[in-house]
Short mmCIF file of C-alpha atoms in Angstrom, two decimals:
data_model
loop_
_atom_site.label_atom_id
_atom_site.label_comp_id
_atom_site.label_asym_id
_atom_site.label_seq_id
_atom_site.Cartn_x
_atom_site.Cartn_y
_atom_site.Cartn_z
CA MET A 218 46.15 98.73 6.66
CA SER A 219 45.44 101.36 9.33
CA ILE A 220 42.63 99.23 10.75
CA LEU A 221 44.89 96.18 10.77
CA ARG A 222 47.62 98.08 12.59
CA GLN A 223 45.11 99.22 15.19
CA CYS A 224 43.71 95.68 15.61
CA PHE A 225 47.20 94.35 16.25
CA ALA A 226 48.30 97.24 18.47
CA VAL A 227 50.22 96.08 21.54
CA ARG A 228 49.34 97.41 24.97
CA PRO A 229 52.57 98.75 26.51
CA VAL A 230 53.72 97.27 29.82
CA THR A 231 53.72 100.14 32.34
CA GLU A 232 55.34 100.51 35.74
CA ALA A 233 51.88 100.21 37.29
CA ASP A 234 51.45 96.84 35.59
CA LEU A 235 54.78 95.58 36.88
CA LYS A 236 53.99 96.64 40.44
CA GLY A 237 50.31 95.64 40.42
CA SER A 238 47.50 97.86 41.67
CA GLY A 239 45.63 98.16 44.94
CA LYS A 240 42.22 97.70 43.33
CA LEU A 241 41.64 94.31 44.96
CA LYS A 242 42.50 93.13 48.48
CA LYS A 243 45.94 91.44 48.81
CA VAL A 244 45.34 88.40 51.03
CA LEU A 245 46.84 85.38 49.21
CA SER A 246 50.02 83.55 50.27
CA ALA A 247 52.02 80.99 48.25
CA TRP A 248 50.07 78.12 49.84
CA SER A 249 46.75 79.88 49.13
CA LEU A 250 47.74 80.24 45.46
CA THR A 251 48.76 76.57 45.27
CA ALA A 252 45.46 75.57 46.87
CA ILE A 253 43.56 77.72 44.37
CA GLY A 254 45.37 75.94 41.52
CA LEU A 255 44.65 72.53 43.07
CA GLY A 256 41.07 73.51 43.81
CA ALA A 257 40.46 74.32 40.16
CA THR A 258 42.36 71.27 38.87
CA ILE A 259 41.40 68.21 40.92
CA GLY A 260 37.76 67.43 40.29
CA THR A 261 35.99 66.10 37.23
CA GLY A 262 39.29 64.98 35.68
CA VAL A 263 40.24 62.68 38.53
CA PHE A 264 36.74 61.51 39.47
CA VAL A 265 35.06 61.32 36.03
CA LEU A 266 37.22 61.91 32.93
CA THR A 267 39.88 59.35 33.86
CA GLY A 268 37.22 56.64 33.62
CA GLN A 269 35.46 58.01 30.56
CA VAL A 270 38.64 58.54 28.54
CA ALA A 271 39.81 55.03 29.49
CA ALA A 272 36.51 53.54 28.29
CA ASN A 273 36.11 55.57 25.11
CA GLN A 274 39.59 56.55 23.89
CA ALA A 275 42.73 55.11 25.52
CA GLY A 276 41.90 51.97 27.52
CA PRO A 277 44.36 51.27 30.37
CA ALA A 278 46.79 53.60 28.55
CA ILE A 279 44.86 56.47 30.12
CA THR A 280 47.99 56.84 32.25
CA LEU A 281 49.95 57.59 29.06
CA SER A 282 47.31 60.14 28.03
CA LEU A 283 47.67 61.82 31.41
CA LEU A 284 51.46 61.94 31.13
CA VAL A 285 51.35 63.30 27.57
CA ALA A 286 48.90 66.02 28.65
CA ALA A 287 51.03 66.70 31.74
CA PHE A 288 54.14 67.20 29.58
CA GLY A 289 52.42 69.84 27.47
CA SER A 290 50.93 71.44 30.58
CA ALA A 291 54.35 71.55 32.25
CA LEU A 292 55.85 73.47 29.31
CA ALA A 293 52.95 75.92 29.45
CA ALA A 294 53.16 76.15 33.26
CA LEU A 295 56.79 77.30 33.08
CA CYS A 296 55.77 80.02 30.62
CA TYR A 297 52.81 81.04 32.76
CA ALA A 298 55.12 81.27 35.78
CA GLU A 299 57.50 83.68 34.05
CA LEU A 300 54.73 85.89 32.67
CA ALA A 301 52.75 85.90 35.94
CA ALA A 302 55.82 86.98 37.93
CA PHE A 303 56.80 89.53 35.25
CA LEU A 304 53.30 90.95 34.78
CA PRO A 305 51.13 90.54 37.93
CA VAL A 306 47.76 91.44 36.40
CA PRO A 307 44.42 89.59 36.69
CA GLY A 308 43.89 88.88 32.99
CA SER A 309 46.13 85.80 32.78
CA ALA A 310 46.74 84.73 29.15
CA TYR A 311 44.57 87.61 27.89
CA SER A 312 46.82 90.27 29.47
CA TYR A 313 50.00 88.49 28.42
CA THR A 314 48.77 88.33 24.82
CA TYR A 315 47.76 92.01 24.81
CA ALA A 316 51.32 92.92 25.81
CA THR A 317 52.92 90.75 23.12
CA LEU A 318 50.78 89.86 20.09
CA GLY A 319 48.21 92.65 19.88
CA GLU A 320 44.64 93.58 20.71
CA ILE A 321 42.61 91.36 18.37
CA ILE A 322 44.60 88.25 19.32
CA ALA A 323 44.25 89.18 22.99
CA TRP A 324 40.51 89.57 22.56
CA LEU A 325 40.19 86.16 20.94
CA ILE A 326 42.29 84.56 23.70
CA GLY A 327 40.19 86.29 26.35
CA TRP A 328 37.05 85.17 24.55
CA ASN A 329 38.34 81.60 24.48
CA LEU A 330 39.23 81.83 28.17
CA LEU A 331 35.48 81.99 28.72
CA LEU A 332 35.57 78.39 27.50
CA GLU A 333 38.35 77.53 29.94
CA TYR A 334 36.95 79.06 33.11
CA GLY A 335 33.22 79.50 32.59
CA MET A 336 32.62 76.31 30.65
CA SER A 337 34.88 74.47 33.07
CA ALA A 338 32.62 75.51 35.95
CA SER A 339 29.60 74.32 33.98
CA ALA A 340 31.20 71.02 32.97
CA VAL A 341 32.27 70.18 36.50
CA ALA A 342 28.82 71.15 37.76
CA VAL A 343 27.33 68.50 35.43
CA SER A 344 29.57 65.85 37.03
CA TRP A 345 28.77 67.23 40.49
CA SER A 346 25.10 66.71 39.70
CA ALA A 347 25.69 63.07 38.69
CA TYR A 348 27.56 62.28 41.91
CA VAL A 349 24.93 64.01 44.09
CA VAL A 350 22.15 62.07 42.36
CA ASN A 351 24.11 58.83 42.85
CA LEU A 352 24.71 59.58 46.55
CA LEU A 353 21.08 60.49 47.19
CA HIS A 354 19.96 57.30 45.39
CA GLY A 355 22.06 55.31 47.85
CA TRP A 356 20.15 56.99 50.67
CA GLY A 357 16.79 56.11 49.09
CA ILE A 358 16.15 59.56 47.63
CA ASP A 359 15.48 59.65 43.88
CA LEU A 360 15.25 62.95 42.03
CA PRO A 361 13.26 63.19 38.74
CA ALA A 362 15.47 62.30 35.75
CA SER A 363 13.98 65.19 33.76
CA LEU A 364 15.40 67.65 36.31
CA THR A 365 18.85 66.05 36.76
CA ASN A 366 19.96 65.61 33.13
CA ALA A 367 20.83 67.95 30.28
CA PRO A 368 18.17 68.47 27.60
CA LEU A 369 20.87 68.24 24.89
CA MET A 370 23.38 65.53 23.97
CA ALA A 371 26.14 64.98 21.38
CA GLU A 372 25.93 62.04 18.97
CA HIS A 373 28.36 61.61 16.06
CA ASP A 374 29.26 65.33 16.12
CA HIS A 375 25.57 66.32 16.08
CA ILE A 376 23.54 67.78 18.94
CA LYS A 377 20.22 66.10 19.77
CA THR A 378 17.57 66.49 22.45
CA THR A 379 17.24 64.01 25.31
CA GLY A 380 13.74 64.70 26.59
CA ALA A 381 15.01 66.10 29.90
CA LEU A 382 14.03 69.62 30.96
CA PHE A 383 16.98 71.09 32.90
CA ASN A 384 19.85 69.91 35.10
CA VAL A 385 18.78 71.69 38.28
CA PRO A 386 21.57 70.45 40.65
CA ALA A 387 24.26 71.54 38.16
CA ALA A 388 22.79 75.02 37.86
CA PHE A 389 22.37 75.24 41.63
CA ILE A 390 26.03 74.57 42.49
CA VAL A 391 27.25 77.20 39.99
CA ALA A 392 24.88 79.77 41.50
CA ALA A 393 25.87 78.86 45.07
CA MET A 394 29.63 79.15 44.39
CA SER A 395 29.06 82.47 42.62
CA VAL A 396 27.60 83.79 45.87
CA ILE A 397 30.78 82.71 47.73
CA CYS A 398 32.97 84.47 45.14
CA TYR A 399 30.83 87.60 45.49
CA VAL A 400 31.35 87.83 49.26
CA GLY A 401 35.16 88.12 49.29
CA MET A 402 38.54 86.63 48.44
CA ARG A 403 39.55 85.81 52.02
CA GLU A 404 36.37 83.79 52.57
CA THR A 405 36.66 82.13 49.15
CA ALA A 406 40.32 81.18 49.69
CA GLY A 407 39.61 79.80 53.18
CA LEU A 408 36.75 77.62 51.98
CA ASN A 409 38.78 76.47 48.98
CA THR A 410 41.79 75.48 51.12
CA ALA A 411 39.58 73.41 53.43
CA MET A 412 37.95 71.58 50.49
CA VAL A 413 41.31 70.97 48.78
CA SER A 414 42.78 69.43 51.95
CA LEU A 415 39.78 67.12 52.32
CA LYS A 416 39.69 65.90 48.72
CA VAL A 417 43.44 65.27 48.53
CA LEU A 418 43.17 63.18 51.71
CA ILE A 419 40.27 61.15 50.29
CA ILE A 420 42.06 60.55 46.96
CA VAL A 421 45.12 59.26 48.80
CA VAL A 422 42.91 56.98 50.94
CA PHE A 423 41.22 55.59 47.79
CA ILE A 424 44.57 54.93 46.08
CA VAL A 425 46.03 53.17 49.11
CA ALA A 426 42.87 51.10 49.77
CA GLY A 427 42.43 50.21 46.09
CA LEU A 428 45.97 48.84 45.67
CA ALA A 429 44.94 45.58 47.38
CA PHE A 430 42.08 45.02 44.89
CA MET A 431 43.93 45.60 41.64
CA ASP A 432 44.13 42.87 39.01
CA THR A 433 46.88 43.41 36.46
CA LYS A 434 44.89 41.36 33.94
CA ASN A 435 42.71 44.45 33.54
CA TRP A 436 45.72 46.21 31.98
CA HIS A 437 46.06 43.74 29.11
CA PRO A 438 46.21 44.84 26.39
CA TYR A 439 47.64 48.09 27.74
CA ILE A 440 46.89 49.90 24.48
CA PRO A 441 43.84 48.15 22.94
CA ALA A 442 43.83 47.82 19.17
CA ASN A 443 42.16 50.58 17.21
CA THR A 444 38.54 49.74 16.41
CA GLY A 445 38.71 51.34 12.97
CA THR A 446 37.53 54.70 14.27
CA PHE A 447 40.03 57.52 14.68
CA GLY A 448 40.59 58.20 18.37
CA HIS A 449 39.00 54.98 19.62
CA PHE A 450 41.91 53.01 21.14
CA GLY A 451 45.32 52.58 19.59
CA TRP A 452 47.79 55.48 19.61
CA THR A 453 45.23 57.86 18.11
CA GLY A 454 43.05 57.07 21.11
CA VAL A 455 45.91 57.76 23.51
CA LEU A 456 46.57 61.14 21.88
CA GLN A 457 42.91 62.08 21.56
CA GLY A 458 42.53 61.10 25.20
CA ALA A 459 45.44 63.41 26.04
CA GLY A 460 43.70 66.25 24.19
CA ILE A 461 40.49 65.69 26.12
CA ILE A 462 42.22 65.16 29.46
CA PHE A 463 43.94 68.52 29.03
CA PHE A 464 40.66 69.78 30.49
CA SER A 465 41.77 68.19 33.77
CA TYR A 466 44.91 70.33 34.06
CA VAL A 467 43.42 73.73 33.23
CA GLY A 468 43.15 74.81 36.84
CA PHE A 469 46.86 75.37 37.53
CA ASP A 470 46.74 78.73 35.71
CA THR A 471 43.79 79.96 37.78
CA ALA A 472 46.36 81.24 40.28
CA SER A 473 47.61 83.70 37.64
CA THR A 474 44.19 85.41 37.53
CA THR A 475 44.49 86.32 41.21
CA ALA A 476 47.74 88.27 40.76
CA LEU A 477 46.29 91.49 42.20
CA GLU A 478 45.27 89.64 45.37
CA ALA A 479 48.65 87.97 45.98
CA ARG A 480 50.78 89.43 48.77
CA ASN A 481 54.03 88.83 46.90
CA PRO A 482 53.05 87.93 43.32
CA GLN A 483 56.58 87.94 41.87
CA ARG A 484 57.67 85.19 44.28
CA ASP A 485 54.45 83.33 45.08
CA LEU A 486 52.74 83.02 41.67
CA PRO A 487 55.40 80.71 40.15
CA ILE A 488 55.27 78.58 43.31
CA GLY A 489 51.48 78.34 43.13
CA ILE A 490 51.32 77.57 39.40
CA ILE A 491 54.06 74.93 39.24
CA GLY A 492 53.25 73.41 42.64
CA ALA A 493 49.59 72.90 41.75
CA LEU A 494 50.49 71.15 38.48
CA VAL A 495 53.06 68.78 40.03
CA ILE A 496 50.72 67.66 42.83
CA SER A 497 47.83 67.25 40.38
CA VAL A 498 49.83 65.01 38.01
CA LEU A 499 50.83 62.67 40.85
CA LEU A 500 47.24 62.33 42.07
CA TYR A 501 45.80 61.87 38.55
CA VAL A 502 48.23 59.13 37.52
CA GLY A 503 47.80 57.34 40.85
CA MET A 504 44.01 57.43 40.59
CA ALA A 505 43.95 56.27 36.94
CA THR A 506 46.35 53.39 37.68
CA VAL A 507 44.25 52.07 40.56
CA LEU A 508 40.92 52.67 38.83
CA THR A 509 41.79 50.70 35.66
CA GLY A 510 43.33 47.96 37.80
CA MET A 511 40.21 47.50 39.95
CA VAL A 512 37.72 46.94 37.10
CA PRO A 513 37.90 46.41 33.31
CA PHE A 514 38.19 49.77 31.60
CA THR A 515 35.08 49.05 29.50
CA GLN A 516 32.94 49.52 32.62
CA LEU A 517 34.21 53.02 33.37
CA GLY A 518 32.42 55.01 30.66
CA VAL A 519 29.84 56.44 33.09
CA ASP A 520 29.35 59.70 34.98
CA ALA A 521 30.56 58.15 38.26
CA PRO A 522 33.36 55.66 37.39
CA VAL A 523 34.87 55.71 40.90
CA ALA A 524 31.53 54.54 42.29
CA VAL A 525 31.53 51.68 39.73
CA ALA A 526 35.00 50.57 40.85
CA LEU A 527 33.98 50.59 44.51
CA ASP A 528 30.69 48.78 43.88
CA ALA A 529 32.66 45.96 42.18
CA HIS A 530 34.42 45.19 45.47
CA PRO A 531 32.00 44.73 48.42
CA GLN A 532 34.95 44.81 50.84
CA LEU A 533 35.33 48.51 50.01
CA HIS A 534 31.69 49.30 50.66
CA TRP A 535 32.73 51.36 53.70
CA LEU A 536 34.75 53.62 51.41
CA GLY A 537 31.95 54.20 48.92
CA TRP A 538 30.15 57.08 50.58
CA VAL A 539 33.46 58.63 51.72
CA VAL A 540 34.78 58.78 48.14
CA LYS A 541 31.46 60.03 46.79
CA VAL A 542 31.44 62.83 49.36
CA GLY A 543 35.09 63.53 48.51
CA ALA A 544 34.23 63.69 44.81
CA ILE A 545 31.40 66.11 45.50
CA VAL A 546 33.64 68.29 47.68
CA GLY A 547 36.43 68.10 45.09
CA MET A 548 34.19 69.15 42.24
CA THR A 549 32.68 71.91 44.38
CA SER A 550 36.15 73.41 44.79
CA VAL A 551 36.74 73.18 41.01
CA VAL A 552 33.52 75.09 40.33
CA LEU A 553 34.60 77.64 42.93
CA GLY A 554 38.09 77.99 41.44
CA SER A 555 36.79 78.36 37.88
CA LEU A 556 34.25 80.98 38.92
CA LEU A 557 37.03 82.77 40.80
CA GLY A 558 39.15 83.15 37.66
CA GLN A 559 36.47 84.08 35.14
CA PRO A 560 35.32 87.43 36.61
CA ARG A 561 38.92 88.63 36.97
CA ILE A 562 39.57 88.09 33.28
CA LEU A 563 36.37 89.98 32.47
CA LEU A 564 37.60 92.71 34.84
CA ALA A 565 40.88 93.03 32.92
CA MET A 566 39.07 93.16 29.56
CA ALA A 567 36.65 95.81 30.84
CA ASP A 568 39.55 97.86 32.25
CA ASP A 569 40.99 97.89 28.71
CA GLY A 570 37.67 99.10 27.29
CA LEU A 571 36.90 95.91 25.35
CA LEU A 572 33.85 95.21 27.52
CA PRO A 573 31.35 97.65 29.10
CA PRO A 574 32.80 99.59 32.08
CA ALA A 575 30.15 98.21 34.44
CA ILE A 576 31.95 94.84 34.26
CA ALA A 577 35.02 96.46 35.88
CA ARG A 578 33.18 97.64 38.99
CA VAL A 579 34.60 96.46 42.32
CA HIS A 580 32.37 96.05 45.37
CA PRO A 581 33.18 98.85 47.86
CA LYS A 582 32.99 96.53 50.88
CA PHE A 583 34.06 93.08 49.63
CA LYS A 584 36.67 94.33 47.12
CA THR A 585 35.57 91.74 44.55
CA PRO A 586 34.55 92.23 40.89
CA HIS A 587 30.92 91.72 41.87
CA VAL A 588 29.25 92.66 38.57
CA ALA A 589 31.46 90.29 36.57
CA THR A 590 30.84 87.60 39.20
CA VAL A 591 27.06 87.92 38.88
CA VAL A 592 27.18 87.93 35.06
CA SER A 593 29.40 84.82 35.02
CA GLY A 594 27.23 83.05 37.59
CA VAL A 595 23.99 83.61 35.70
CA ILE A 596 25.33 82.66 32.26
CA PHE A 597 27.15 79.53 33.32
CA SER A 598 24.36 78.33 35.60
CA VAL A 599 22.21 78.17 32.48
CA VAL A 600 24.98 76.46 30.49
CA ALA A 601 25.40 73.85 33.24
CA GLY A 602 21.69 73.13 33.19
CA VAL A 603 21.45 72.70 29.41
CA PHE A 604 24.63 71.03 28.07
CA PRO A 605 26.15 67.56 28.80
CA LEU A 606 29.71 66.92 29.96
CA ASP A 607 31.20 65.64 26.67
CA ILE A 608 30.34 68.77 24.65
CA LEU A 609 31.66 71.07 27.37
CA ALA A 610 34.89 69.10 27.97
CA ASP A 611 35.92 69.16 24.28
CA LEU A 612 35.27 72.91 24.02
CA ILE A 613 37.28 73.60 27.16
CA SER A 614 40.24 71.56 25.93
CA ILE A 615 40.56 73.37 22.60
CA GLY A 616 40.21 76.78 24.26
CA VAL A 617 42.91 75.90 26.78
CA LEU A 618 45.31 74.51 24.18
CA LEU A 619 45.09 77.66 22.04
CA ALA A 620 45.67 79.86 25.11
CA PHE A 621 48.71 77.78 26.05
CA VAL A 622 50.17 78.20 22.54
CA VAL A 623 49.93 81.98 22.79
CA VAL A 624 51.39 82.09 26.32
CA CYS A 625 54.41 80.05 25.20
CA LEU A 626 55.03 82.42 22.28
CA GLY A 627 54.41 85.45 24.50
CA VAL A 628 57.44 84.65 26.65
CA LEU A 629 59.73 84.86 23.62
CA VAL A 630 58.14 88.10 22.41
CA LEU A 631 58.54 89.82 25.79
CA ARG A 632 62.11 88.56 26.11
CA ARG A 633 62.80 90.46 22.87
CA THR A 634 60.69 93.59 23.43
CA ARG A 635 61.37 94.11 27.17
CA PRO A 636 64.74 92.52 27.89
CA ASP A 637 65.50 95.26 30.44
CA VAL A 638 62.81 94.30 32.98
CA PRO A 639 63.99 92.00 35.83
CA ARG A 640 62.28 88.60 35.81
CA PRO A 641 61.88 86.92 39.23
CA PHE A 642 61.33 83.62 37.44
CA ARG A 643 62.77 82.67 34.06
CA VAL A 644 61.80 79.75 31.84
CA PRO A 645 64.81 77.42 31.57
CA PHE A 646 66.14 76.98 28.02
CA ALA A 647 63.45 79.43 26.88
CA PRO A 648 63.76 79.14 23.07
CA VAL A 649 63.49 75.35 23.17
CA THR A 650 60.92 75.16 25.97
CA CYS A 651 58.62 77.84 24.53
CA VAL A 652 58.72 76.63 20.92
CA LEU A 653 58.25 73.02 21.99
CA GLY A 654 55.35 74.02 24.26
CA ALA A 655 53.64 75.93 21.44
CA LEU A 656 54.12 73.10 18.94
CA PHE A 657 53.02 70.45 21.41
CA CYS A 658 49.85 72.25 22.54
CA GLY A 659 49.00 73.27 18.99
CA GLY A 660 49.52 69.71 17.77
CA MET A 661 47.17 68.32 20.43
CA THR A 662 44.26 70.23 18.88
CA TYR A 663 44.55 67.99 15.79
CA PHE A 664 43.30 65.02 17.79
CA LEU A 665 40.07 66.68 18.95
CA SER A 666 36.84 65.87 17.12
CA ASN A 667 35.59 67.69 14.02
CA GLY A 668 32.50 68.76 15.92
CA THR A 669 34.71 70.54 18.45
CA TRP A 670 36.38 72.54 15.68
CA TRP A 671 33.03 73.55 14.20
CA ARG A 672 31.77 74.69 17.60
CA LEU A 673 35.02 76.61 18.14
CA LEU A 674 34.58 78.30 14.74
CA PHE A 675 31.05 79.39 15.67
CA TRP A 676 32.27 80.65 19.07
CA THR A 677 35.17 82.55 17.46
CA LEU A 678 32.95 84.22 14.85
CA LEU A 679 30.60 85.33 17.64
CA GLY A 680 33.60 86.79 19.50
CA VAL A 681 34.84 88.64 16.39
CA ALA A 682 31.38 90.13 15.91
CA ILE A 683 31.28 91.43 19.51
CA TYR A 684 34.78 92.88 19.15
CA ALA A 685 33.85 94.62 15.90
CA LEU A 686 30.63 96.06 17.31
CA TYR A 687 31.92 97.11 20.73
CA GLY A 688 35.53 96.36 21.65
CA TYR A 689 37.17 98.01 18.62
CA GLN A 690 35.16 101.21 19.14
CA HIS A 691 35.78 101.52 22.90
CA SER A 692 39.37 100.28 23.28
CA ARG A 693 41.23 102.51 25.74
CA LEU A 694 44.49 101.80 23.96
CA ARG A 695 43.02 103.24 20.75
CA LYS A 696 41.59 106.25 22.56
CA ARG A 697 44.99 107.03 24.06
#
């Protein structure tokens, strides 16, 4: 019982936590935070997953899947906004859980956030590779297939080899963006803002240009009949599609990991989190509507569905290379945003003693968590080179959904345990919103594949083993 009490010990919220520390350089405004959220959100989801989920799960009802996922994300976003303003620390859901539900739960959430941020960078890098290969092919440059594809693939919940050696472009972009994150937050935020502005402009141009080439016949039937397989069309397909597409919305909470670098976190973090989600939903639904209207959804189950839609209409040939470049830029910013969040969560965990202290080191000149950045870059470069998109996307979605459940519950716990602390932002109708958010996000996990659950179980057991061997022994909370 003593061990259990220690495992579920809650880290007290101190005055230093509420004020934030000066460990990292404070350079981010409300717009910078919104751009970071958009940078980490608009990428593979809008350029790749909308087409793949339409082809394999939901059909033209991909728009419903997006709205269902957006509803759950909105409930979680409100909870994130309150906690981020209340507790401006870099650990995001990990830190919020440590202050509410205890150390072991916080460790598991932090461990699963590796799936959200690190795996997200790897997954988007895989799509980035596909678009780069497609663009170079259009210019007459063909790269060897063995060096541009993952050596592993998923088939009926089993992992098989493909004959490829390594996805070199995917690993390259993760390594390159890690270098940017290493150099400094001001440089990272400036580059991210420029890329976000460009990709939003290109998405809007595609939507407007594609409206004239839509055929509403492609939307019939809107929800195709179920094929007899759970999650393949019908309402189960719509809901499974929503569970997978959750991966597309994970970026809005990246802003919460940069709390120590925000100039006015109590005011600007809620603006950045909620603003990024609202803009993302509008762009996603607009893109999915036009995409499924331009070509039959059955043709979109490829790594570059936007390119397929453009190739089907020669009149839009002029837009082809523009959109492909926009997709590449968009996915580059997602990789950058994901790699920006991951090291800061590792920093928070190392500060609490659950990871080696070297991870918490901050570069004396750049004021960035440089050791955590290098570790993340190396690990997820390898992951990007080895695994395909579908395996990574499912793992990310289940990790995100579980984190969202805990964040929603965390708001209610802190309302009860620290009612005295002023909250710059408060979740409206908190009991209803938080409970509904937790139930909704938890329920979405039911519609993910069995293979995803087995991989999550393996990942969780590995995390428990690391906590038992290192984190439990070195926890600063326990030492105090």
